[in-house]
């Protein structure tokens, strides 16, 4: 149902409140939800989405936080496509990918209460969100490697802001294993786990070590780097 000059909209899965015209966004939001429901092979409880179109100021443009998943009754909130086009040159597909990323976190929280290790929490959302092409991951080598231990706790991860590192790790993890195993690992993980506890759980669930994942990740990055 469309109401109030295209500012609100509701589906069986979510309702939407937008500062801008919502009509062009309906397909993006539906696609983002479908990508997650197909990946997780589950749905999540009804939730709200808020799409903000703030003024294009330097402070707003410089703010890296363009989406938050919310949880329970708190809404998923993202910056809108007009703002993102002006500040980040986003196309509608990039907006859809951002929403898919934030929705992924709601699926992770609803089904697994999962946030730690943060490299998997954020990396899986980047995988579902398809936010960086796989042939661009080699850039991590140029910027510098953060070890998985440094990307384990949310506080450490967000201080580093190493999203592309996490995206590339989980991309490689999906070449070594499958999503069902990743979900089994999420189901036994606890946000209080330190890195060594998580390392032991990883080995038990995946049947290979987190060091093997790291080695394969670095090998992939080196192999995908363009030759000059």
mmCIF file of C-alpha atoms in Angstrom:
data_model
loop_
_atom_site.group_PDB
_atom_site.id
_atom_site.type_symbol
_atom_site.label_atom_id
_atom_site.label_comp_id
_atom_site.label_asym_id
_atom_site.label_seq_id
_atom_site.Cartn_x
_atom_site.Cartn_y
_atom_site.Cartn_z
ATOM 1 C CA UNK A 1 0.000 0.000 0.000
ATOM 2 C CA UNK A 2 1.346 3.412 -1.021
ATOM 3 C CA UNK A 3 0.299 6.369 1.093
ATOM 4 C CA UNK A 4 1.074 10.031 1.779
ATOM 5 C CA UNK A 5 2.609 11.000 -1.549
ATOM 6 C CA UNK A 6 4.830 7.951 -1.761
ATOM 7 C CA UNK A 7 6.347 8.564 1.701
ATOM 8 C CA UNK A 8 5.179 5.343 3.396
ATOM 9 C CA UNK A 9 4.694 1.828 2.151
ATOM 10 C CA UNK A 10 4.006 -1.573 3.658
ATOM 11 C CA UNK A 11 4.584 -5.197 2.621
ATOM 12 C CA UNK A 12 4.015 -8.447 4.522
ATOM 13 C CA UNK A 13 7.704 -8.394 5.538
ATOM 14 C CA UNK A 14 8.346 -4.726 6.419
ATOM 15 C CA UNK A 15 7.006 -1.193 6.361
ATOM 16 C CA UNK A 16 8.920 1.764 4.966
ATOM 17 C CA UNK A 17 9.063 5.452 5.810
ATOM 18 C CA UNK A 18 11.038 7.620 3.402
ATOM 19 C CA UNK A 19 12.048 11.276 3.211
ATOM 20 C CA UNK A 20 11.984 10.992 -0.590
ATOM 21 C CA UNK A 21 9.889 9.397 -3.305
ATOM 22 C CA UNK A 22 9.571 5.727 -2.435
ATOM 23 C CA UNK A 23 8.153 4.461 -5.735
ATOM 24 C CA UNK A 24 11.545 3.869 -7.430
ATOM 25 C CA UNK A 25 12.816 2.030 -4.337
ATOM 26 C CA UNK A 26 10.191 -0.671 -3.977
ATOM 27 C CA UNK A 27 12.013 -3.098 -6.259
ATOM 28 C CA UNK A 28 15.374 -2.408 -4.560
ATOM 29 C CA UNK A 29 13.953 -3.175 -1.127
ATOM 30 C CA UNK A 30 12.134 -6.297 -2.347
ATOM 31 C CA UNK A 31 15.303 -7.556 -4.042
ATOM 32 C CA UNK A 32 17.378 -6.909 -0.920
ATOM 33 C CA UNK A 33 14.940 -8.911 1.208
ATOM 34 C CA UNK A 34 14.755 -11.760 -1.317
ATOM 35 C CA UNK A 35 18.536 -12.033 -1.496
ATOM 36 C CA UNK A 36 18.669 -12.522 2.272
ATOM 37 C CA UNK A 37 15.690 -14.867 2.568
ATOM 38 C CA UNK A 38 17.186 -17.039 -0.173
ATOM 39 C CA UNK A 39 20.645 -17.014 1.389
ATOM 40 C CA UNK A 40 19.419 -17.846 4.894
ATOM 41 C CA UNK A 41 16.490 -19.939 3.624
ATOM 42 C CA UNK A 42 14.393 -18.292 6.329
ATOM 43 C CA UNK A 43 12.359 -15.165 6.936
ATOM 44 C CA UNK A 44 12.567 -12.739 9.854
ATOM 45 C CA UNK A 45 9.866 -11.042 11.946
ATOM 46 C CA UNK A 46 8.140 -7.997 10.497
ATOM 47 C CA UNK A 47 10.295 -4.863 10.810
ATOM 48 C CA UNK A 48 10.491 -1.215 9.823
ATOM 49 C CA UNK A 49 12.787 0.557 7.358
ATOM 50 C CA UNK A 50 13.572 4.281 7.526
ATOM 51 C CA UNK A 51 15.155 5.963 4.484
ATOM 52 C CA UNK A 52 16.698 9.328 5.298
ATOM 53 C CA UNK A 53 17.572 12.102 2.840
ATOM 54 C CA UNK A 54 19.620 14.503 4.980
ATOM 55 C CA UNK A 55 20.982 17.814 3.697
ATOM 56 C CA UNK A 56 24.154 17.438 1.653
ATOM 57 C CA UNK A 57 26.546 19.155 4.052
ATOM 58 C CA UNK A 58 30.249 18.468 4.489
ATOM 59 C CA UNK A 59 29.616 16.935 7.910
ATOM 60 C CA UNK A 60 26.898 14.630 6.561
ATOM 61 C CA UNK A 61 28.947 13.693 3.500
ATOM 62 C CA UNK A 62 31.992 12.846 5.644
ATOM 63 C CA UNK A 63 29.998 10.625 8.020
ATOM 64 C CA UNK A 64 30.875 7.008 7.175
ATOM 65 C CA UNK A 65 27.740 5.655 8.910
ATOM 66 C CA UNK A 66 25.223 5.345 6.070
ATOM 67 C CA UNK A 67 23.217 2.395 7.399
ATOM 68 C CA UNK A 68 22.323 0.608 10.630
ATOM 69 C CA UNK A 69 20.340 -2.626 10.906
ATOM 70 C CA UNK A 70 18.374 -1.880 14.055
ATOM 71 C CA UNK A 71 16.996 -4.816 15.993
ATOM 72 C CA UNK A 72 13.558 -5.910 17.129
ATOM 73 C CA UNK A 73 11.280 -2.865 17.108
ATOM 74 C CA UNK A 74 14.100 -0.449 16.267
ATOM 75 C CA UNK A 75 14.101 0.225 12.502
ATOM 76 C CA UNK A 76 16.673 -0.530 9.860
ATOM 77 C CA UNK A 77 17.876 2.944 8.851
ATOM 78 C CA UNK A 78 19.741 3.898 5.672
ATOM 79 C CA UNK A 79 20.647 7.078 3.866
ATOM 80 C CA UNK A 80 18.551 7.531 0.733
ATOM 81 C CA UNK A 81 19.607 7.242 -2.905
ATOM 82 C CA UNK A 82 19.529 10.994 -3.588
ATOM 83 C CA UNK A 83 21.955 11.708 -0.754
ATOM 84 C CA UNK A 84 24.132 8.717 -1.673
ATOM 85 C CA UNK A 85 24.235 9.726 -5.336
ATOM 86 C CA UNK A 86 25.414 13.232 -4.456
ATOM 87 C CA UNK A 87 27.936 12.221 -1.785
ATOM 88 C CA UNK A 88 29.167 8.798 -2.959
ATOM 89 C CA UNK A 89 28.035 8.572 -6.578
ATOM 90 C CA UNK A 90 25.823 5.596 -5.694
ATOM 91 C CA UNK A 91 23.474 4.168 -8.306
ATOM 92 C CA UNK A 92 20.201 2.475 -7.346
ATOM 93 C CA UNK A 93 21.955 -0.924 -7.397
ATOM 94 C CA UNK A 94 24.462 0.368 -4.832
ATOM 95 C CA UNK A 95 21.540 1.484 -2.661
ATOM 96 C CA UNK A 96 19.993 -1.977 -2.981
ATOM 97 C CA UNK A 97 23.309 -3.556 -1.969
ATOM 98 C CA UNK A 98 23.523 -1.309 1.091
ATOM 99 C CA UNK A 99 20.015 -2.314 2.172
ATOM 100 C CA UNK A 100 20.824 -5.999 1.557
ATOM 101 C CA UNK A 101 23.893 -5.607 3.808
ATOM 102 C CA UNK A 102 21.885 -4.097 6.661
ATOM 103 C CA UNK A 103 19.078 -6.641 6.256
ATOM 104 C CA UNK A 104 21.658 -9.421 6.497
ATOM 105 C CA UNK A 105 22.531 -8.201 9.991
ATOM 106 C CA UNK A 106 18.878 -8.463 11.004
ATOM 107 C CA UNK A 107 18.822 -12.062 9.757
ATOM 108 C CA UNK A 108 22.060 -12.836 11.650
ATOM 109 C CA UNK A 109 20.670 -11.339 14.855
ATOM 110 C CA UNK A 110 17.166 -12.801 14.544
ATOM 111 C CA UNK A 111 18.294 -16.375 13.887
ATOM 112 C CA UNK A 112 21.695 -16.607 15.582
ATOM 113 C CA UNK A 113 22.015 -13.579 17.917
ATOM 114 C CA UNK A 114 25.338 -13.278 16.144
ATOM 115 C CA UNK A 115 27.847 -10.401 16.139
ATOM 116 C CA UNK A 116 31.200 -12.047 16.972
ATOM 117 C CA UNK A 117 33.593 -12.697 15.285
ATOM 118 C CA UNK A 118 32.937 -9.367 13.650
ATOM 119 C CA UNK A 119 34.885 -10.268 10.499
ATOM 120 C CA UNK A 120 32.127 -12.825 9.770
ATOM 121 C CA UNK A 121 29.282 -10.573 10.937
ATOM 122 C CA UNK A 122 30.331 -7.789 8.564
ATOM 123 C CA UNK A 123 31.910 -10.018 5.933
ATOM 124 C CA UNK A 124 28.754 -12.072 5.432
ATOM 125 C CA UNK A 125 26.718 -8.880 5.066
ATOM 126 C CA UNK A 126 29.174 -7.701 2.425
ATOM 127 C CA UNK A 127 28.935 -11.095 0.709
ATOM 128 C CA UNK A 128 25.132 -10.986 0.560
ATOM 129 C CA UNK A 129 25.266 -7.281 -0.267
ATOM 130 C CA UNK A 130 27.780 -7.830 -3.096
ATOM 131 C CA UNK A 131 29.285 -4.466 -2.199
ATOM 132 C CA UNK A 132 32.773 -4.978 -3.593
ATOM 133 C CA UNK A 133 33.573 -6.924 -6.780
ATOM 134 C CA UNK A 134 35.807 -9.918 -6.023
ATOM 135 C CA UNK A 135 38.398 -8.707 -8.509
ATOM 136 C CA UNK A 136 38.885 -5.592 -6.381
ATOM 137 C CA UNK A 137 39.715 -7.353 -3.111
ATOM 138 C CA UNK A 138 43.435 -7.313 -3.877
ATOM 139 C CA UNK A 139 43.378 -3.663 -2.835
ATOM 140 C CA UNK A 140 43.547 -4.923 0.770
ATOM 141 C CA UNK A 141 47.203 -5.729 0.106
ATOM 142 C CA UNK A 142 47.884 -2.131 -0.920
ATOM 143 C CA UNK A 143 46.225 -0.748 2.173
ATOM 144 C CA UNK A 144 47.722 -3.257 4.603
ATOM 145 C CA UNK A 145 46.555 -6.510 6.170
ATOM 146 C CA UNK A 146 44.660 -6.638 9.442
ATOM 147 C CA UNK A 147 44.824 -10.096 10.964
ATOM 148 C CA UNK A 148 41.632 -11.985 11.794
ATOM 149 C CA UNK A 149 42.437 -11.618 15.499
ATOM 150 C CA UNK A 150 42.342 -7.835 15.034
ATOM 151 C CA UNK A 151 38.938 -8.071 13.341
ATOM 152 C CA UNK A 152 37.374 -10.341 15.977
ATOM 153 C CA UNK A 153 35.755 -8.021 18.502
ATOM 154 C CA UNK A 154 33.296 -5.390 17.263
ATOM 155 C CA UNK A 155 35.133 -2.564 19.081
ATOM 156 C CA UNK A 156 38.402 -3.534 17.391
ATOM 157 C CA UNK A 157 36.755 -4.008 14.017
ATOM 158 C CA UNK A 158 34.922 -0.691 13.915
ATOM 159 C CA UNK A 159 37.988 1.199 15.145
ATOM 160 C CA UNK A 160 39.821 -0.180 12.101
ATOM 161 C CA UNK A 161 36.813 0.086 9.770
ATOM 162 C CA UNK A 162 38.165 -2.791 7.701
ATOM 163 C CA UNK A 163 35.015 -3.679 5.781
ATOM 164 C CA UNK A 164 36.752 -4.671 2.552
ATOM 165 C CA UNK A 165 39.076 -6.940 4.548
ATOM 166 C CA UNK A 166 36.080 -8.691 6.102
ATOM 167 C CA UNK A 167 34.254 -8.892 2.764
ATOM 168 C CA UNK A 168 37.276 -10.538 1.151
ATOM 169 C CA UNK A 169 37.804 -13.008 4.023
ATOM 170 C CA UNK A 170 34.211 -14.220 3.803
ATOM 171 C CA UNK A 171 34.374 -14.390 0.020
ATOM 172 C CA UNK A 172 37.302 -16.813 0.381
ATOM 173 C CA UNK A 173 35.539 -18.697 3.194
ATOM 174 C CA UNK A 174 32.656 -19.398 0.806
ATOM 175 C CA UNK A 175 35.126 -20.940 -1.670
ATOM 176 C CA UNK A 176 36.465 -23.256 1.056
ATOM 177 C CA UNK A 177 33.155 -24.211 2.667
ATOM 178 C CA UNK A 178 29.449 -23.438 2.356
ATOM 179 C CA UNK A 179 26.860 -21.191 3.919
ATOM 180 C CA UNK A 180 25.327 -24.018 5.977
ATOM 181 C CA UNK A 181 28.635 -24.545 7.752
ATOM 182 C CA UNK A 182 29.024 -20.806 8.275
ATOM 183 C CA UNK A 183 25.568 -20.766 9.858
ATOM 184 C CA UNK A 184 26.461 -23.720 12.062
ATOM 185 C CA UNK A 185 29.474 -21.720 13.256
ATOM 186 C CA UNK A 186 27.278 -18.689 13.948
ATOM 187 C CA UNK A 187 24.901 -20.864 15.957
ATOM 188 C CA UNK A 188 27.690 -22.025 18.333
ATOM 189 C CA UNK A 189 29.406 -18.636 18.541
ATOM 190 C CA UNK A 190 28.793 -16.288 21.431
ATOM 191 C CA UNK A 191 29.443 -12.561 21.546
ATOM 192 C CA UNK A 192 31.526 -13.116 24.702
ATOM 193 C CA UNK A 193 33.946 -15.457 22.855
ATOM 194 C CA UNK A 194 37.532 -14.261 22.797
ATOM 195 C CA UNK A 195 39.615 -14.987 19.723
ATOM 196 C CA UNK A 196 41.097 -18.240 21.047
ATOM 197 C CA UNK A 197 37.666 -19.597 21.989
ATOM 198 C CA UNK A 198 36.364 -18.657 18.551
ATOM 199 C CA UNK A 199 39.417 -20.247 16.887
ATOM 200 C CA UNK A 200 38.631 -23.581 18.606
ATOM 201 C CA UNK A 201 34.967 -23.434 17.606
ATOM 202 C CA UNK A 202 35.936 -22.552 14.032
ATOM 203 C CA UNK A 203 38.209 -25.610 13.798
ATOM 204 C CA UNK A 204 35.527 -27.897 15.216
ATOM 205 C CA UNK A 205 32.782 -26.689 12.871
ATOM 206 C CA UNK A 206 34.697 -26.133 9.628
ATOM 207 C CA UNK A 207 37.210 -28.988 10.071
ATOM 208 C CA UNK A 208 40.060 -26.705 9.038
ATOM 209 C CA UNK A 209 41.823 -24.018 11.011
ATOM 210 C CA UNK A 210 41.366 -20.289 11.008
ATOM 211 C CA UNK A 211 45.068 -20.139 10.077
ATOM 212 C CA UNK A 212 44.243 -22.115 6.925
ATOM 213 C CA UNK A 213 41.534 -19.577 6.135
ATOM 214 C CA UNK A 214 44.035 -16.763 6.624
ATOM 215 C CA UNK A 215 46.602 -18.454 4.374
ATOM 216 C CA UNK A 216 44.029 -19.085 1.637
ATOM 217 C CA UNK A 217 42.782 -15.508 1.943
ATOM 218 C CA UNK A 218 46.268 -14.052 1.515
ATOM 219 C CA UNK A 219 46.945 -16.419 -1.376
ATOM 220 C CA UNK A 220 43.739 -15.298 -3.095
ATOM 221 C CA UNK A 221 44.583 -11.620 -2.613
ATOM 222 C CA UNK A 222 48.070 -12.073 -4.040
ATOM 223 C CA UNK A 223 46.801 -14.129 -6.962
ATOM 224 C CA UNK A 224 44.102 -11.611 -7.890
ATOM 225 C CA UNK A 225 46.362 -8.556 -7.757
ATOM 226 C CA UNK A 226 46.844 -7.119 -11.260
ATOM 227 C CA UNK A 227 50.297 -7.647 -12.712
ATOM 228 C CA UNK A 228 52.087 -4.433 -13.565
#
